[in-house]
Amino acid sequence: MEYRKFGDAYYVRLDRDDEIISSILEICKAEHIASATFSGIGGCKEAQIQTFVPELGAFETQVYSGMLELVSLMGNVISGDEGELISHAHASFAYKDGDEHCLAAGHVKFITVLYTAEIELRPVVGGVIRKKFDPETGTGFWEFQG
């Protein structure tokens, strides 16, 4: 992994076998970034995709592997109650299954790079976004500070 800051944004190149989500969190820790948004593209080899099923109150998980074109990655990093960094990301992957061109998309927990991934990381400037727990849904939502 290599990254540079230009203006207010960080530009990240991830290499073979790097894991994207943990790498983004690592940069945020190293650079003291409390909240940010990110986007990216790349050539990947494995991804865990989740879909929330409201009736079950749980995520359905599937792991994809092989040549996965990361056609879109969008997400954010926010601070939790104890100051821990939390990532929330969604991604779309194109891949082939025999002669068929396929697409898989959803909430992602991890993505492993095959060739490279290119990520833009944009820290929040002038404030912080934290996670506020919502007992009705059992999940957290953005809470703005600053």
JSON list of C-alpha atoms in Angstrom, two decimals, residues 1 12-18 20 41-46 66-70 111-118:
[
{"chain": "A", "resi": 1, "resn": "MET", "atom": "CA", "xyz": [0.00, 0.00, 0.00]},
{"chain": "A", "resi": 12, "resn": "VAL", "atom": "CA", "xyz": [-4.38, 5.33, -1.93]},
{"chain": "A", "resi": 13, "resn": "ARG", "atom": "CA", "xyz": [-2.90, 2.60, -4.12]},
{"chain": "A", "resi": 14, "resn": "LEU", "atom": "CA", "xyz": [-3.41, -0.87, -2.74]},
{"chain": "A", "resi": 15, "resn": "ASP", "atom": "CA", "xyz": [-1.42, -3.83, -4.04]},
{"chain": "A", "resi": 16, "resn": "ARG", "atom": "CA", "xyz": [-1.87, -7.60, -4.39]},
{"chain": "A", "resi": 17, "resn": "ASP", "atom": "CA", "xyz": [-3.22, -9.24, -1.21]},
{"chain": "A", "resi": 18, "resn": "ASP", "atom": "CA", "xyz": [-3.92, -5.92, 0.57]},
{"chain": "A", "resi": 20, "resn": "ILE", "atom": "CA", "xyz": [-9.15, -2.60, 1.36]},
{"chain": "A", "resi": 41, "resn": "ILE", "atom": "CA", "xyz": [-12.18, 0.94, -8.14]},
{"chain": "A", "resi": 42, "resn": "GLY", "atom": "CA", "xyz": [-9.86, -2.01, -8.70]},
{"chain": "A", "resi": 43, "resn": "GLY", "atom": "CA", "xyz": [-9.13, -5.61, -9.56]},
{"chain": "A", "resi": 44, "resn": "CYS", "atom": "CA", "xyz": [-9.89, -7.89, -6.62]},
{"chain": "A", "resi": 45, "resn": "LYS", "atom": "CA", "xyz": [-9.83, -11.58, -5.79]},
{"chain": "A", "resi": 46, "resn": "GLU", "atom": "CA", "xyz": [-12.16, -12.01, -2.82]},
{"chain": "A", "resi": 66, "resn": "GLY", "atom": "CA", "xyz": [-11.97, -15.18, -8.52]},
{"chain": "A", "resi": 67, "resn": "MET", "atom": "CA", "xyz": [-11.39, -12.21, -10.80]},
{"chain": "A", "resi": 68, "resn": "LEU", "atom": "CA", "xyz": [-13.70, -9.51, -9.41]},
{"chain": "A", "resi": 69, "resn": "GLU", "atom": "CA", "xyz": [-13.74, -6.10, -11.07]},
{"chain": "A", "resi": 70, "resn": "LEU", "atom": "CA", "xyz": [-14.47, -3.60, -8.32]},
{"chain": "A", "resi": 111, "resn": "ILE", "atom": "CA", "xyz": [-12.22, -6.99, -0.04]},
{"chain": "A", "resi": 112, "resn": "THR", "atom": "CA", "xyz": [-8.86, -8.51, -0.98]},
{"chain": "A", "resi": 113, "resn": "VAL", "atom": "CA", "xyz": [-6.92, -6.99, -3.89]},
{"chain": "A", "resi": 114, "resn": "LEU", "atom": "CA", "xyz": [-5.80, -9.16, -6.83]},
{"chain": "A", "resi": 115, "resn": "TYR", "atom": "CA", "xyz": [-3.92, -6.59, -8.96]},
{"chain": "A", "resi": 116, "resn": "THR", "atom": "CA", "xyz": [-4.50, -3.10, -7.59]},
{"chain": "A", "resi": 117, "resn": "ALA", "atom": "CA", "xyz": [-7.14, -0.85, -6.11]},
{"chain": "A", "resi": 118, "resn": "GLU", "atom": "CA", "xyz": [-7.31, 2.94, -6.29]}
]
